[in-house]
Coordinates of C-alpha atoms in Angstrom, one line a residue:
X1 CA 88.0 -82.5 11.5
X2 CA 90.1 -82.8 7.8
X3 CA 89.1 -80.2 5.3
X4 CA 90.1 -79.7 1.4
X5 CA 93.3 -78.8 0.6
X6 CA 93.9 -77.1 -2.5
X7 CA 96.9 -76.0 -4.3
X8 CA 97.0 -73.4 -6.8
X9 CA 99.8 -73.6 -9.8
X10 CA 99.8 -71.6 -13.0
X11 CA 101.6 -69.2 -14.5
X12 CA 101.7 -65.4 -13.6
X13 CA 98.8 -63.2 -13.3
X14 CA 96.9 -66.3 -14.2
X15 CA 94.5 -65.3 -11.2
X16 CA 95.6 -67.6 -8.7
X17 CA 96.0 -65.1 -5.8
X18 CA 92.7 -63.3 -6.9
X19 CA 90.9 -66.4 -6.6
X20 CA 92.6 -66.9 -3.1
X21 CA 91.4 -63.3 -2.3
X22 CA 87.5 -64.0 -3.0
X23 CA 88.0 -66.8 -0.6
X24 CA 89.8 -65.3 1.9
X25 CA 88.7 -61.6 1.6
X26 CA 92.7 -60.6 1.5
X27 CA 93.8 -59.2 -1.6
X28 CA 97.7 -58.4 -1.2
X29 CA 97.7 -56.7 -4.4
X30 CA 101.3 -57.4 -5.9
X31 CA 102.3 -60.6 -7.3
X32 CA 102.9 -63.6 -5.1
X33 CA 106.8 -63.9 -4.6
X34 CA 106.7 -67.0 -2.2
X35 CA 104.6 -69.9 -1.5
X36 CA 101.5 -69.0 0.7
X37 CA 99.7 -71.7 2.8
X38 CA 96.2 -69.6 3.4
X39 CA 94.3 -71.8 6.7
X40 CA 91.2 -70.2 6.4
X41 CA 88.8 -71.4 9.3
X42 CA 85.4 -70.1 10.6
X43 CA 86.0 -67.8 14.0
X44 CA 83.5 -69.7 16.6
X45 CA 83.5 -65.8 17.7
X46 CA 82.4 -62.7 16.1
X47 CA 85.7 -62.0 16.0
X48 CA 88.5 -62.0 12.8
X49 CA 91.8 -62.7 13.1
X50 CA 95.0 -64.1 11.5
X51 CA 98.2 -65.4 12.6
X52 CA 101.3 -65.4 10.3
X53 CA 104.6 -67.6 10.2
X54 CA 107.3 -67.9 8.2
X55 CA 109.3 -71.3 7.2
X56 CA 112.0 -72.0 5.1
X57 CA 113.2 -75.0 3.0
X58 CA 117.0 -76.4 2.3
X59 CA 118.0 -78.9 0.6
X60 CA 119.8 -81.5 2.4
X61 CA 124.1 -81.3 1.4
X62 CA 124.1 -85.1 1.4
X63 CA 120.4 -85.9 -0.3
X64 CA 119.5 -82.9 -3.3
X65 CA 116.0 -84.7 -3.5
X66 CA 115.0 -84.1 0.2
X67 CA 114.0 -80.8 1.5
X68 CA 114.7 -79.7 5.1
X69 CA 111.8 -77.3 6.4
X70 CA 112.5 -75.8 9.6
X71 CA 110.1 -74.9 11.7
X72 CA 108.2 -72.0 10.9
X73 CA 108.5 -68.6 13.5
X74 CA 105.5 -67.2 14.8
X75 CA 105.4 -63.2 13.2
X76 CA 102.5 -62.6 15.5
X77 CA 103.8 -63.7 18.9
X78 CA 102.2 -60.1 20.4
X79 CA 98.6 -61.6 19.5
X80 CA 97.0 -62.3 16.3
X81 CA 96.2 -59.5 13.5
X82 CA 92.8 -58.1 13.9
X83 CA 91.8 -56.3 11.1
X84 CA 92.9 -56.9 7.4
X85 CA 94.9 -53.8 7.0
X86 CA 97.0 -55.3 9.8
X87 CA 97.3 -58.2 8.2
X88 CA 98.2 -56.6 4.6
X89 CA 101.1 -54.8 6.8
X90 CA 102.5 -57.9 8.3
X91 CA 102.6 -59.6 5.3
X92 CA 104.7 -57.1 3.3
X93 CA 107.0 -57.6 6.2
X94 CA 106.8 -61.6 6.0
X95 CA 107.7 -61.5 2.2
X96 CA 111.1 -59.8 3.0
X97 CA 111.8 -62.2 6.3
X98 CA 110.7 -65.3 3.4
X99 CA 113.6 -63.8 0.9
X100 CA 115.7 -63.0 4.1
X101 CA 116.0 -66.7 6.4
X102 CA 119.5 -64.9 7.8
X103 CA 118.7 -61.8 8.7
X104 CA 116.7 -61.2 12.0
X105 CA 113.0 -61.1 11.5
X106 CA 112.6 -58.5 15.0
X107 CA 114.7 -55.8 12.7
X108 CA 112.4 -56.2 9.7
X109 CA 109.1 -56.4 11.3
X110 CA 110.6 -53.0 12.5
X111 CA 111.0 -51.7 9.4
X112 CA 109.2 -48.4 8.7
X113 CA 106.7 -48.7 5.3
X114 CA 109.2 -46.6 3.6
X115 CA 111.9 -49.3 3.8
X116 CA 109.1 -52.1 3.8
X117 CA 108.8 -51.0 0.3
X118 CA 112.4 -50.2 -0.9
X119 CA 113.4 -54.0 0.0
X120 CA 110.0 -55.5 -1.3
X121 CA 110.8 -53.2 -4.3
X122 CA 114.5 -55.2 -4.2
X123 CA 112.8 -58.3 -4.0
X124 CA 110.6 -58.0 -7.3
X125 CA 113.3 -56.7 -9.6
X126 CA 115.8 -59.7 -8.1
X127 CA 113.4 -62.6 -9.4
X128 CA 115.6 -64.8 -7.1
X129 CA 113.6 -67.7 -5.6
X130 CA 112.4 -67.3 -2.3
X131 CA 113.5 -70.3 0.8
X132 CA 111.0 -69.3 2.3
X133 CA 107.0 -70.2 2.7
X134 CA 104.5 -68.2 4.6
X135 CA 101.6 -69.4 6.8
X136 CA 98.2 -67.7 7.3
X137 CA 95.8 -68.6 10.0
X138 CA 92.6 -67.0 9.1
X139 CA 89.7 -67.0 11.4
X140 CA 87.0 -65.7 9.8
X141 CA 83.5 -65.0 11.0
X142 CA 80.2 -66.9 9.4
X143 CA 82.8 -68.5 7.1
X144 CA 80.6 -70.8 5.2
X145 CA 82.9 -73.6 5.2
X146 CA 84.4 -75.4 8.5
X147 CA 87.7 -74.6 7.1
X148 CA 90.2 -75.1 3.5
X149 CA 93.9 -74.7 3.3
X150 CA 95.1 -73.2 0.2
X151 CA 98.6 -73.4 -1.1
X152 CA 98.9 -70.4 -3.5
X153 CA 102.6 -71.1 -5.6
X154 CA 104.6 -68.2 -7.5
X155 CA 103.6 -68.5 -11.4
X156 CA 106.9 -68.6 -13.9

């Protein structure tokens, strides 16, 4: 069954990933580097989960007005995320593979915290545009809507 879409554009710390946290209940806590697509869905179990995947864009050599995405890898190919903290990890780690489409995404979601940080650090101070875009598949139990996908943009 469809359900809203929404995205969110403004600039930064114009509360667009705060208002994307009281929906979702995931508050990353920095600001957002890279487009998110947040699928938020109710769990038909008692059970929450997420799912994360990163996609990137190109633009085409022969047509600048047409974007190539390729199809987004599965971060979570071991089984879904299971608890928020979980998630909170894997998406410092999906932020870096988003800045990163050349490097191998099995040596960063390696990473220790320690580097996770020094290269998200990297990232920040670099205020290069990301290729990449990541995907969130929330399952959430006694959500109160059947589901809404939320497109929350990097502010200027």
């Amino acid at each position: 069954m469809p359900h809203p879409k929404i995205v969110l554009v403004g600039p930064t710390a114009s509360g667009k990933s705060t208002l994307v946290a009281s929906i979702s209940g995931i508050l990353i806590g920095t600001r957002t580097t890279c487009p998110f697509e947040w699928n938020i869905c109710r769990s038909d179990t008692d059970t929450w989960s997420a799912e994360v995947s990163v996609g990137y864009h190109f633009r085409t050599l022969f047509d600048s007005k047409r974007l190539l995405v390729h199809g987004a890898t599965s971060l979570t190919e071991d089984g879904p995320c299971s608890t928020p903290v979980q998630l909170l990890r894997l998406l410092g780690r999906a932020q870096i593979i988003a800045f990163s489409p050349f490097q191998d995404p099995v040596a960063i979601l390696s990473m220790d915290d320690e580097a996770v940080s020094r290269n998200y650090s990297e990232i920040l101070l670099s205020s290069l545009p990301s290729k990449g875009v990541i995907y969130v598949d929330l399952m959430v139990p006694g959500f109160t809507s059947r589901g809404i996908t939320i497109v929350d943009l990097p502010g200027k």
